[in-house]
Coordinates of C-alpha atoms and ligand atoms in Angstrom, one line a residue:
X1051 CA 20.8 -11.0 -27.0
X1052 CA 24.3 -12.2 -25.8
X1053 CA 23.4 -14.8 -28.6
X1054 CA 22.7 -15.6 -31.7
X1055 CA 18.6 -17.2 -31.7
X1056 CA 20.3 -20.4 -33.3
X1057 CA 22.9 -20.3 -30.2
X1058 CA 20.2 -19.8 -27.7
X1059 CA 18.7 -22.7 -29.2
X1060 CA 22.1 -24.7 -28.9
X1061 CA 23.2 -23.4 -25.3
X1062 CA 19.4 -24.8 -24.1
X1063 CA 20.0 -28.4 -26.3
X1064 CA 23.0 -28.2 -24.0
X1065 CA 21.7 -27.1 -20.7
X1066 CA 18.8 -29.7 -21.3
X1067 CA 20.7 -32.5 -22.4
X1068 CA 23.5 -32.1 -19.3
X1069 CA 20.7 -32.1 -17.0
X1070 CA 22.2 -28.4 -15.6
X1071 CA 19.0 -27.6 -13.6
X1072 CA 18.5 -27.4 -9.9
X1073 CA 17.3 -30.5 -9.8
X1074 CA 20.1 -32.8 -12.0
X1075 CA 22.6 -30.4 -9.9
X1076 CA 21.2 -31.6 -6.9
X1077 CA 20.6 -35.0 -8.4
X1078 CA 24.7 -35.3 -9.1
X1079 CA 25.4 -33.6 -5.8
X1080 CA 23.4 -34.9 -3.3
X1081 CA 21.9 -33.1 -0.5
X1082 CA 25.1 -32.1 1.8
X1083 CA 27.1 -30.7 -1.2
X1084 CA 24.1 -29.1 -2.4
X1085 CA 23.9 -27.5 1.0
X1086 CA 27.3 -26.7 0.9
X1087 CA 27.1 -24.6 -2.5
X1088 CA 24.4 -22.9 -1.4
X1089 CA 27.0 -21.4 1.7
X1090 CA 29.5 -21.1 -0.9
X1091 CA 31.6 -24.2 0.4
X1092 CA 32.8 -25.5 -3.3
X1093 CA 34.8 -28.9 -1.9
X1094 CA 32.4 -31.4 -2.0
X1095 CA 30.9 -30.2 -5.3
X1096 CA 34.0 -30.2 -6.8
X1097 CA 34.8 -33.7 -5.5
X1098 CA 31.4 -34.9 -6.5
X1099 CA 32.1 -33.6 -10.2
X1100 CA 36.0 -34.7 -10.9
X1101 CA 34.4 -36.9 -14.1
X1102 CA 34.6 -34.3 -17.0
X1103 CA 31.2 -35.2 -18.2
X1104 CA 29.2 -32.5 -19.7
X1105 CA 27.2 -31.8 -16.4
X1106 CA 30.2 -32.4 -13.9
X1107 CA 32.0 -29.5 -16.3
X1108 CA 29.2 -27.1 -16.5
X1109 CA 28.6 -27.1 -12.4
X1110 CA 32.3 -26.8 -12.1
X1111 CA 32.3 -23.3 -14.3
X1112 CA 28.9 -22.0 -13.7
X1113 CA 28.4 -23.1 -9.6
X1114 CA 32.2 -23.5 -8.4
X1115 CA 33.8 -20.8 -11.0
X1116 CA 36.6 -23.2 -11.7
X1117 CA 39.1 -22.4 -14.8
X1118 CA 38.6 -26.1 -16.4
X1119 CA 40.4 -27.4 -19.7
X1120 CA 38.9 -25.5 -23.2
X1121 CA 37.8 -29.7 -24.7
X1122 CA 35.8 -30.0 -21.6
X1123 CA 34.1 -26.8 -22.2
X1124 CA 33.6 -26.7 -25.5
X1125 CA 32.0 -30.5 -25.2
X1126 CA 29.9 -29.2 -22.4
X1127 CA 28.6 -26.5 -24.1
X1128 CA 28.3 -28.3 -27.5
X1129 CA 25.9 -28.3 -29.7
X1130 CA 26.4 -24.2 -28.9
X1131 CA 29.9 -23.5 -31.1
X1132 CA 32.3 -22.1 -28.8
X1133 CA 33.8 -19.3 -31.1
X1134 CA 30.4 -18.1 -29.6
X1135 CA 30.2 -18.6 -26.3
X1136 CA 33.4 -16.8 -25.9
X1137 CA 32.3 -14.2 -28.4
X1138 CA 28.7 -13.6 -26.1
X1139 CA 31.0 -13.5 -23.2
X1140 CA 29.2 -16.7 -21.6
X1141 CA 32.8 -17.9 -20.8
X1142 CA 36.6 -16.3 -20.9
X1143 CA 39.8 -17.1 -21.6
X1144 CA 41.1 -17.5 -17.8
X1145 CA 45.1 -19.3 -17.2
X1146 CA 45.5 -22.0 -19.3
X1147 CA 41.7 -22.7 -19.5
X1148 CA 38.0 -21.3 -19.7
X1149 CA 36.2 -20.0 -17.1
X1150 CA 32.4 -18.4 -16.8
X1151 CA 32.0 -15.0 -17.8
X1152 CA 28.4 -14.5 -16.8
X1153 CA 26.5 -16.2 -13.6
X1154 CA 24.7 -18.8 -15.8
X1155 CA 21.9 -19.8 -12.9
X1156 CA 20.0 -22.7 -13.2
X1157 CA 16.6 -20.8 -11.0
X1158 CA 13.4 -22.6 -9.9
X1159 CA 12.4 -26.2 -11.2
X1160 CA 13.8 -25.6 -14.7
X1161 CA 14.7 -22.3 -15.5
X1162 CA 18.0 -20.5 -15.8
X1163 CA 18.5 -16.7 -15.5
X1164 CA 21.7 -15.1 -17.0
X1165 CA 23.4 -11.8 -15.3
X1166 CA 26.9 -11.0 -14.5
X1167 CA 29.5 -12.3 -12.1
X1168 CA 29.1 -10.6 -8.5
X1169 CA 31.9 -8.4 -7.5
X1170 CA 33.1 -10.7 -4.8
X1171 CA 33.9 -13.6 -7.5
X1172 CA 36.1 -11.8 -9.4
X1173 CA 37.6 -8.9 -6.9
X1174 CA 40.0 -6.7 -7.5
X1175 CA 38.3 -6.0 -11.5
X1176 CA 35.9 -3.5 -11.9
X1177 CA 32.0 -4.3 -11.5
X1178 CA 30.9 -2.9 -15.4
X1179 CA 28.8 0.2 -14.6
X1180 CA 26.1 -1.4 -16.3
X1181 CA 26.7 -4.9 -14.1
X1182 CA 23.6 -7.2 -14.1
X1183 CA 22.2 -7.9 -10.7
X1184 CA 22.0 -11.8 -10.2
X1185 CA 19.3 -13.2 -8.0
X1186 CA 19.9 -11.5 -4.5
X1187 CA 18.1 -11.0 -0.8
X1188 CA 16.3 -7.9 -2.5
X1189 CA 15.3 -9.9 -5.9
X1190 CA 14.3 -12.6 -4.0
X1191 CA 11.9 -10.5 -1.5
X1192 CA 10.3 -8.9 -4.6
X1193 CA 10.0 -12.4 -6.1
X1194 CA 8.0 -13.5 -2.5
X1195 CA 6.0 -10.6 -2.1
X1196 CA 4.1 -10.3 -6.0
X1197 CA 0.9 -11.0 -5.7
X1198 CA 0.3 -14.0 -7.8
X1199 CA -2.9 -14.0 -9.3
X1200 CA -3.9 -14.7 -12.6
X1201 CA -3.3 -11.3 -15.1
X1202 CA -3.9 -10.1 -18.4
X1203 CA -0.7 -7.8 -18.4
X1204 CA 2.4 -7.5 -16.1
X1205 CA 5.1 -5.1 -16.3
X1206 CA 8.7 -5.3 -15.2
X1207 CA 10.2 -2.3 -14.4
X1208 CA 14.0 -2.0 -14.6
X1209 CA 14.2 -6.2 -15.4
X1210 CA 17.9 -6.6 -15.4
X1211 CA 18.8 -9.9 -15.4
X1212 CA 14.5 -10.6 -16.4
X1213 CA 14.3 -13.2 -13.0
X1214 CA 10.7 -10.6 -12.3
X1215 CA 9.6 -11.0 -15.6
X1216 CA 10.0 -14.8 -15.5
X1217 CA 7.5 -15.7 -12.8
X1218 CA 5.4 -13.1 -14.2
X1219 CA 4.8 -15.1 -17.2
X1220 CA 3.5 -17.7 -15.0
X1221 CA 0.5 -16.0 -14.1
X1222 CA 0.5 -13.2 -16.7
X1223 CA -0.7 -13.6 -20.6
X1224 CA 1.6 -10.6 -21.8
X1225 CA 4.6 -9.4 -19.8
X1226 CA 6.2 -6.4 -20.8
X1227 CA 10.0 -5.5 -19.2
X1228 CA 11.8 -2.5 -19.2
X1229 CA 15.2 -1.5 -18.6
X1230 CA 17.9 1.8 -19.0
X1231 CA 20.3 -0.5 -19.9
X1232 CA 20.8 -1.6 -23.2
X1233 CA 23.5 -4.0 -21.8
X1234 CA 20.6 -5.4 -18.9
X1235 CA 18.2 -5.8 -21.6
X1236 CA 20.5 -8.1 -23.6
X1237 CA 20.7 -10.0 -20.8
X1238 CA 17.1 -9.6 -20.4
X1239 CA 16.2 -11.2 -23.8
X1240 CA 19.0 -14.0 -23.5
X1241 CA 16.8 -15.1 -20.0
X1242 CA 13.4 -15.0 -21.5
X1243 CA 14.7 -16.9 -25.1
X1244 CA 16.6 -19.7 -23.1
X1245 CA 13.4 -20.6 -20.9
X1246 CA 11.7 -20.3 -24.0
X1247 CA 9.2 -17.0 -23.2
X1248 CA 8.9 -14.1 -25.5
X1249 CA 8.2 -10.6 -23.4
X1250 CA 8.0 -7.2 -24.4
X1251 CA 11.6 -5.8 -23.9
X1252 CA 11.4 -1.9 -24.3
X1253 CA 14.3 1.0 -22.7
X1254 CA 14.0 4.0 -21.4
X1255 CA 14.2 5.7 -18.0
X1256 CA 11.6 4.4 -15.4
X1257 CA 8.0 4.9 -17.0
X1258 CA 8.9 6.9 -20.2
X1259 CA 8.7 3.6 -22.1
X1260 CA 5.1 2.9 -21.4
X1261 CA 4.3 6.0 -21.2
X1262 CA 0.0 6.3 -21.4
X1263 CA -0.1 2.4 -21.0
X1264 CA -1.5 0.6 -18.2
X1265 CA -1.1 -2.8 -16.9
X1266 CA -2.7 -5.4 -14.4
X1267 CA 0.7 -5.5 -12.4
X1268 CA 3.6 -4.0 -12.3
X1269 CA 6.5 -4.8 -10.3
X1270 CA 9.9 -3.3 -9.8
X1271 CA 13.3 -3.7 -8.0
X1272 CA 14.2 -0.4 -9.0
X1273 CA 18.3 0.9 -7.9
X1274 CA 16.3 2.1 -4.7
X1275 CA 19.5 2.8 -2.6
X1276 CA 19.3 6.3 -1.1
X1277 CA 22.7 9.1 -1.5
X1278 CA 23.7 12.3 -3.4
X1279 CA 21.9 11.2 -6.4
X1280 CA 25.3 10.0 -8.4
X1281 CA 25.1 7.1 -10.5
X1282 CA 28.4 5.1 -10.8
X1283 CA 26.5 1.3 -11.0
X1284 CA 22.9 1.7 -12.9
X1285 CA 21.8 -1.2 -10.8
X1286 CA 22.2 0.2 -7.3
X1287 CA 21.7 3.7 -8.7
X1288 CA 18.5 5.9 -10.0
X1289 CA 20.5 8.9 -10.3
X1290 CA 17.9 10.6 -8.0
X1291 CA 18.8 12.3 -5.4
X1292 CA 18.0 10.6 -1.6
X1293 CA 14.4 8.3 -1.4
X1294 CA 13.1 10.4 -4.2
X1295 CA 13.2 7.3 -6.8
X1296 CA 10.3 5.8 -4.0
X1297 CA 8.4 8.9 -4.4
X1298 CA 8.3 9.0 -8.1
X1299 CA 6.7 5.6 -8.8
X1300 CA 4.5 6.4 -6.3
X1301 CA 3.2 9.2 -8.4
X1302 CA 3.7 7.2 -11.3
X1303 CA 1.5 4.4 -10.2
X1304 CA -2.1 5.9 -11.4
X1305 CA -1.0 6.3 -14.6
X1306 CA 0.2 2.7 -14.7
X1307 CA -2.5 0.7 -13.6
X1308 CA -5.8 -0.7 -14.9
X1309 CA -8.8 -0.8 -12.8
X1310 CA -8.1 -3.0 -9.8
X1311 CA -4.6 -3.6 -10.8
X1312 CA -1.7 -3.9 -8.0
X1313 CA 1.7 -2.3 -8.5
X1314 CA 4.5 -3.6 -6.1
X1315 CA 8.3 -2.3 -5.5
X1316 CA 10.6 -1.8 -3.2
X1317 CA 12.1 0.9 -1.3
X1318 CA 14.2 2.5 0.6
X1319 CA 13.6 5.8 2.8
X1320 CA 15.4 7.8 5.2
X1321 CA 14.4 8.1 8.4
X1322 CA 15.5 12.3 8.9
X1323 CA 15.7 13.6 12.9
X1324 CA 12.5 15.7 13.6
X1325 CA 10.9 13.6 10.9
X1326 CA 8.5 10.5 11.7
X1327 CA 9.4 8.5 8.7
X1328 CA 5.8 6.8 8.2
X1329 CA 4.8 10.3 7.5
X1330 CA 7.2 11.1 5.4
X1331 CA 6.7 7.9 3.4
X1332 CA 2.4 8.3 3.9
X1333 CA 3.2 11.9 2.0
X1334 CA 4.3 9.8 -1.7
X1335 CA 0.7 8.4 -1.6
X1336 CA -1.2 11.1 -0.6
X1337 CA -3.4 12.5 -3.9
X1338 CA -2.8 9.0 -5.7
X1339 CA -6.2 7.6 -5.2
X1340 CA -4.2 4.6 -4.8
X1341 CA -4.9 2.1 -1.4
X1342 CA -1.1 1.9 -0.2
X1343 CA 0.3 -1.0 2.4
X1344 CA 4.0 -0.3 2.7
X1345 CA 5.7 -2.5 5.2
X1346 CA 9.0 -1.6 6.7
X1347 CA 11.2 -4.5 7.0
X1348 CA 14.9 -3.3 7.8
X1349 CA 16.2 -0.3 9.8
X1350 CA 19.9 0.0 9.1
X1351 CA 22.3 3.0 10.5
X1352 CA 24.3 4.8 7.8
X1353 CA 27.3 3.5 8.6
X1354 CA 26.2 0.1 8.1
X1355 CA 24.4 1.3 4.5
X1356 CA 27.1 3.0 2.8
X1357 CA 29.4 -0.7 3.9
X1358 CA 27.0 -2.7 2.5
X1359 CA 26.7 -0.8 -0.9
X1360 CA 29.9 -0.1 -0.9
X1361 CA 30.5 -3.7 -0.5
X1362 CA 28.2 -4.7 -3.1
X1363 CA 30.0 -2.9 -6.2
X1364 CA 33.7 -4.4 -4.3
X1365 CA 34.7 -0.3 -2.7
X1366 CA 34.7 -1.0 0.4
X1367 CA 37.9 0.4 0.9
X1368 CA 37.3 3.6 -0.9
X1369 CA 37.6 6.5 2.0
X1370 CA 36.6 8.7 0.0
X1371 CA 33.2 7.3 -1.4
X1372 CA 32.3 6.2 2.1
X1373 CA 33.5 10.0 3.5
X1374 CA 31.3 11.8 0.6
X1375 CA 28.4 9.2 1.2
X1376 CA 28.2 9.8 5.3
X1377 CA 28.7 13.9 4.5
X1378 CA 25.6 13.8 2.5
X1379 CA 23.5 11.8 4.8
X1380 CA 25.2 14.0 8.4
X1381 CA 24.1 16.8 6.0
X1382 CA 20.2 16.0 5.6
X1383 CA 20.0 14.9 9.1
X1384 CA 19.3 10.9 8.1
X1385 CA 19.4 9.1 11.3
X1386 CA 18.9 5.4 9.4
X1387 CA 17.5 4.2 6.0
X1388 CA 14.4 1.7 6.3
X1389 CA 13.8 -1.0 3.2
X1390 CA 10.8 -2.2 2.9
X1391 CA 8.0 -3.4 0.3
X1392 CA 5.5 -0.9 -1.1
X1393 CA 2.0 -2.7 -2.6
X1394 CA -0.4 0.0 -4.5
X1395 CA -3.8 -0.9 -5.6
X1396 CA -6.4 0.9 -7.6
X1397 CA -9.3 0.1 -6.0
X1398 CA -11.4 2.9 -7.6
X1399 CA -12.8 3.8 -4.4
X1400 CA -12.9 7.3 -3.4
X1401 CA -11.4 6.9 -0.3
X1402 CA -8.3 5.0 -0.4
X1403 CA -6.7 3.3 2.4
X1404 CA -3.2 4.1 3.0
X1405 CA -1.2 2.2 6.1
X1406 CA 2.3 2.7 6.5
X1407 CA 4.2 0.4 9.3
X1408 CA 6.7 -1.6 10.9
X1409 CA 6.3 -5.3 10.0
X1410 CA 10.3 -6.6 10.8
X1411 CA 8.8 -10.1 12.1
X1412 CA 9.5 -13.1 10.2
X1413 CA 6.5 -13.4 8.1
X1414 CA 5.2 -17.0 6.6
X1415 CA 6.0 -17.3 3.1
X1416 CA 4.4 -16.8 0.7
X1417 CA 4.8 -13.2 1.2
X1418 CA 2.3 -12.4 -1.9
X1419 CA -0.3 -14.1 -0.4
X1420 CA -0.8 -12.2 2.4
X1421 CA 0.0 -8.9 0.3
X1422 CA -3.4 -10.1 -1.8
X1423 CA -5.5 -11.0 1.5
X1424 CA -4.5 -7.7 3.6
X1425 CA -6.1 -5.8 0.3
X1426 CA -8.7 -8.7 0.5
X1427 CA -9.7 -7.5 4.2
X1428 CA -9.8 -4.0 3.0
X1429 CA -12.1 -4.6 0.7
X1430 CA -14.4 -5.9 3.4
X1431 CA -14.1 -3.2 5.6
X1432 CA -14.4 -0.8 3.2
X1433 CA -18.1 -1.5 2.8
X1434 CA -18.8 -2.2 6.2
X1435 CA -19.7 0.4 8.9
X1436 CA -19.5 -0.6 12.5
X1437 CA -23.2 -1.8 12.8
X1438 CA -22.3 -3.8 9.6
X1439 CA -19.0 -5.4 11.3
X1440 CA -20.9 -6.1 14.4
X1441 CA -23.5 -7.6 12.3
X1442 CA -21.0 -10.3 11.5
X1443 CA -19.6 -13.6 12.7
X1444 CA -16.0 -13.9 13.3
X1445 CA -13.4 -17.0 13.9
X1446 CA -9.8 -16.2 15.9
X1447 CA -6.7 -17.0 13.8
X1448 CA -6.0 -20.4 13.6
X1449 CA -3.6 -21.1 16.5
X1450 CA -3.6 -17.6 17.6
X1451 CA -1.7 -17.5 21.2
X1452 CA -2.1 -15.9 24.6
X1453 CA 1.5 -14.6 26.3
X1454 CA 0.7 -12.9 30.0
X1455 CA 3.7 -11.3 31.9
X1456 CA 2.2 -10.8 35.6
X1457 CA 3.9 -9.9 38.8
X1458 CA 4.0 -11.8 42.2
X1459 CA 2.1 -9.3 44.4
X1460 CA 0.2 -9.4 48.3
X1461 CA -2.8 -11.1 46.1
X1462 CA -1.4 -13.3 44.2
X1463 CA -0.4 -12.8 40.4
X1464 CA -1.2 -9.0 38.4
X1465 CA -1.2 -9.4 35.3
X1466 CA 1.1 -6.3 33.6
X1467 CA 0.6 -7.5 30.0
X1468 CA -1.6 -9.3 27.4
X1469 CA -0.3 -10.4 24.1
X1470 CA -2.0 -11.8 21.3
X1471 CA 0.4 -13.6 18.9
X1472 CA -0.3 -15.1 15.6
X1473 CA 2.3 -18.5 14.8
X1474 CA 1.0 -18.8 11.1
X1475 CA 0.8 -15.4 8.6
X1476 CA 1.7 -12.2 9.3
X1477 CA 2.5 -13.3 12.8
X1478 CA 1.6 -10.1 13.9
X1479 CA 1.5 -9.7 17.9
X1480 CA -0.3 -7.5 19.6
X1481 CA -0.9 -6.1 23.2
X1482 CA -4.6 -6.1 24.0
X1483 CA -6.7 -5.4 27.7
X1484 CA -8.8 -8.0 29.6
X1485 CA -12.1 -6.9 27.1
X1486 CA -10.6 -7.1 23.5
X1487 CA -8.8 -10.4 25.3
X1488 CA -12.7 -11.7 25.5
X1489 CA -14.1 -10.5 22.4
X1490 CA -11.2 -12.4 20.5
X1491 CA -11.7 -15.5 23.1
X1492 CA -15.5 -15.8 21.9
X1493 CA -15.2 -15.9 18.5
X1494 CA -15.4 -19.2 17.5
X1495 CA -17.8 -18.6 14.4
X1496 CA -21.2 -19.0 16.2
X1497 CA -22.4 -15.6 17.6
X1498 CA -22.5 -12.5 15.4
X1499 CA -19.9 -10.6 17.3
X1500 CA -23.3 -7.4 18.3
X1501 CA -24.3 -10.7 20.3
X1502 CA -20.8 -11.3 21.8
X1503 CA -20.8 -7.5 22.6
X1504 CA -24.0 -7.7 24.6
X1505 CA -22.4 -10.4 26.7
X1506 CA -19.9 -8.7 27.6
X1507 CA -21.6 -5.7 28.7
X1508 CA -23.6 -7.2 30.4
X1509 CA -20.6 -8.9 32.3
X1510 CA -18.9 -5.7 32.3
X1511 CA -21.2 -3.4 34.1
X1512 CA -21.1 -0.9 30.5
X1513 CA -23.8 -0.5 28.1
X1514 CA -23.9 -2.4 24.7
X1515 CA -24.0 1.1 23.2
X1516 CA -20.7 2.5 24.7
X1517 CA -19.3 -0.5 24.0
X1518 CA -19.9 -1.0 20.3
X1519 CA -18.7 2.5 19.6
X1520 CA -15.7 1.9 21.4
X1521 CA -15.2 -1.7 19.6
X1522 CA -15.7 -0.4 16.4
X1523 CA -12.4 0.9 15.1
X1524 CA -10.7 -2.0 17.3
X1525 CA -12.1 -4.6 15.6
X1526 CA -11.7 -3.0 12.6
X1527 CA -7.8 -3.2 13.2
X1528 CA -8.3 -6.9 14.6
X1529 CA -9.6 -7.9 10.8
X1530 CA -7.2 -6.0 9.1
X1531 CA -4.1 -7.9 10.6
X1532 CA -6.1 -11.7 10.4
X1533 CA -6.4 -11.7 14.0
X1534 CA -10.0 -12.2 13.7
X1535 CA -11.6 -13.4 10.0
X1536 CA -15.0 -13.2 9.0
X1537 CA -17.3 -16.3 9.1
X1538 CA -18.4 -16.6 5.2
X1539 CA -21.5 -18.6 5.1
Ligands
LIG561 C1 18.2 -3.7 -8.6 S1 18.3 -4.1 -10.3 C2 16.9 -5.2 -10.4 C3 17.1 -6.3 -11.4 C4 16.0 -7.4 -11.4 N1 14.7 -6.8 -11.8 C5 15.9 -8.1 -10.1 O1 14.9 -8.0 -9.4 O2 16.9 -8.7 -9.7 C6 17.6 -2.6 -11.0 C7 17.5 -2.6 -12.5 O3 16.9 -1.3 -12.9 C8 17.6 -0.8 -14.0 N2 17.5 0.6 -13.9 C9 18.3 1.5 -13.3 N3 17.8 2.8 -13.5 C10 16.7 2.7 -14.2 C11 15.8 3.6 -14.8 N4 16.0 4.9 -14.5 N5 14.8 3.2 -15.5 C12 14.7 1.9 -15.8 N6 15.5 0.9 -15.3 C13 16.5 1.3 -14.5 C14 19.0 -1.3 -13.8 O4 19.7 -1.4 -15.1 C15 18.8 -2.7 -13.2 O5 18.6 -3.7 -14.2

């Protein structure tokens, strides 16, 4: 730990007693300044807080990363000595004063997650190559997109700063956390001791620490970012060379997981020329027995990946990186790099469903949610043939819309187009023709949709037989987005 236990203990007396969580912050704040932090506009705060009292002191070092006087410090921090503070690095010797040395982040209702300064507060000094990723856009979208359902065992893999590991306990009896860095897992155990949690810290490369174990859930913001495979920052880095660090826990992920147990990650892949890049990500899963959803979410051009990475660890103006970066990807043909969320389950069925696809719409939190009822939906189809399907009734999704785009013509409007769009969920949308348009229109829960089919064919000059062959796989596909949901009596 960064601390001793007894100055864990202190440092949370002193958190606690100040009030430092999000909500005393906001409480002292108020809503604009608040807002403002959160855009990294520090003026209000700072006016809000020019009182040295032990909470106005602590947001002023750990929110606005002012230098403020060593008394106010120390009295903020007290009853944790300050001898170790300084000594744990929590704060530094900065000008005439003290200053935070780690991003000490009051997270959630009353939680706090320790990991280091980003680059861009302190630039100009190097990030540490074992730096300790704070609570980012990626962190975050792995934090939305768990499943959240009540477990036995959890697993973080590669836990840094521990933020996984933390709402994992929340539905998890045991959580276990790994990391390759010595220096993440102190930071790892210094998170879980302040919020009062006890995990299973272990190190060790990827899997090798739980190696013939298996677990309800596993989760993991692995350093998924794509290159030559060289490892300067542990947390943006696997060491593997391109999307192969995707790959590998894909073929790790029978070994990891219990009957029915879900492993999630994230990813990034390169989308090579000549190369359809769903197929290329389909191939990880193929001979897993595993059923695979992986949704793309971002497309980004290399140019724009190497800035942002390069951005990231504060060399963005290192030519040479960039040029040796761009080389690699102009070498192996990589037209873009697509992120996205990959969601494994071991369903124990024999033949496993594996989907691969473009989801870049804003989706309605919470992400895990839907992660849980997409595999909910296979699940019914899985044991459903088309007679069964047809067998059953079904209810649009709620709100679902109708868009047309028609043209003027001699007769009056043509209609070009049909969409079906979703407001709540997934918000999937989705072109369909004048038929599908009907089947979806009459299912308002009342006629077991073999019933609706006869209607239609009978209205449609086609036979009930060609057209349930022909509806089969497309309703099928209408379930597995939520377009249309079963009836359960
Ligand atoms: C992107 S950070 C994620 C941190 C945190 N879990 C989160 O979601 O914010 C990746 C973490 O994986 C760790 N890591 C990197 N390579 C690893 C490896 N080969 N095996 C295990 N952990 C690794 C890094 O030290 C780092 O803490």
């Amino acid at each position: 730990m960064l601390l001793s236990p007894a100055g864990v203990e202190a440092l949370r007396t002193a958190l606690t007693r100040a009030d430092f969580t999000s909500n005393g912050i906001a409480g002292r704040l108020g809503a604009q300044a608040t807002g403002a932090v959160a855009r990294n506009d520090f003026r209000a705060a700072l006016r809000a807080t020019e009182d040295r009292d032990p909470l106005a002191t602590l947001i002023r070092v750990f929110i606005c990363d002012q230098t403020e006087p060593e008394a106010a410090v120390a009295a903020a921090l007290a009853p944790l000595d300050l001898a170790e503070a300084l000594a744990g690095g929590l704060v530094e010797r900065h000008g005439d004063g003290l200053r935070a040395g780690v991003d000490l982040e009051p997270y959630g209702d009353d939680w706090w997650v320790l990991a280091d300064v980003p680059a861009s507060a302190r630039p100009g000094r190097p990030l540490h190559s074992e730096h300790v990723l704070g609570i980012g856009g990626a962190t975050q979208t792995l934090i939305g997109a768990t499943v959240r359902r009540p477990v036995q065992t959890a697993l973080d893999l590669g836990t840094g700063s521990g933020v996984q590991a933390l709402h994992l306990a929340t539905h998890a009896d045991r959580v276990t956390a790994t990391d390759v860095s010595e220096r993440a897992l102190r930071f790892a155990a210094t998170t879980a001791a302040l919020n009062g949690q006890d995990w299973e810290l272990l190190r060790g490369d990827l899997v090798a620490p739980v190696a013939g174990r298996r677990f309800d859930l596993v989760v993991s913001n692995p350093p998924f970012v794509v290159g030559p495979g060289t490892t300067t920052h542990v947390y943006r880095d696997s060491g593997r060379v391109g999307d192969a660090i995707g790959a590998e826990l894909a073929a790790a992920a029978p070994g990891l997981l219990t009957e029915g147990g879900t492993m999630q990650y994230l990813a990034n892949w390169v989308h090579v020329a000549g190369e359809e890049w769903h197929e290329r990500v389909t191939g990880w899963f193929a001979g897993t027995g595993l059923d695979a959803w992986v949704i793309q979410r971002e497309v980004a051009d290399p140019m724009a990946y190497v800035n942002l990475w390069l951005t990231d660890v504060g060399e963005a103006t290192d030519p040479q990186r960039m040029a040796a970066w761009l080389d690699w990807f102009d070498a192996h043909k990589v037209e873009a790099i697509g992120f996205g969320i990959v969601s494994l389950r071991r369903s124990g069925h024999a033949d496993p469903v594996i989907r691969v696809e473009d989801l870049r719409q804003r989706v309605e939190p919470p992400m895990g949610d839907r992660v849980a009822t997409w595999f909910d939906r296979q699940d019914f189809l899985r044991v459903r043939d088309t007679d069964a399907l047809l067998a059953e009734r079904y209810r649009a999704a709620e709100g679902l819309q109708l868009r047309q785009e028609a043209t003027m013509g001699d007769e009056g409007w043509a209609v070009d187009r049909q969409v079906l769009t979703m407001p709540h969920g997934l918000r999937w949308s989705e072109e369909v023709d004048p038929l599908v348009l009907a089947l979806v229109g009459g299912c308002d829960g009342r006629l077991a949709l073999r019933d609706q089919l006869a209607l239609l064919a009978a209205a449609h000059d086609v036979t009930r037989q060609e057209l349930a062959e022909a509806a089969g796989p497309i309703v099928a596909h209408l379930i597995e987005r939520g377009i249309i949901e079963p009836v359960t009596a």
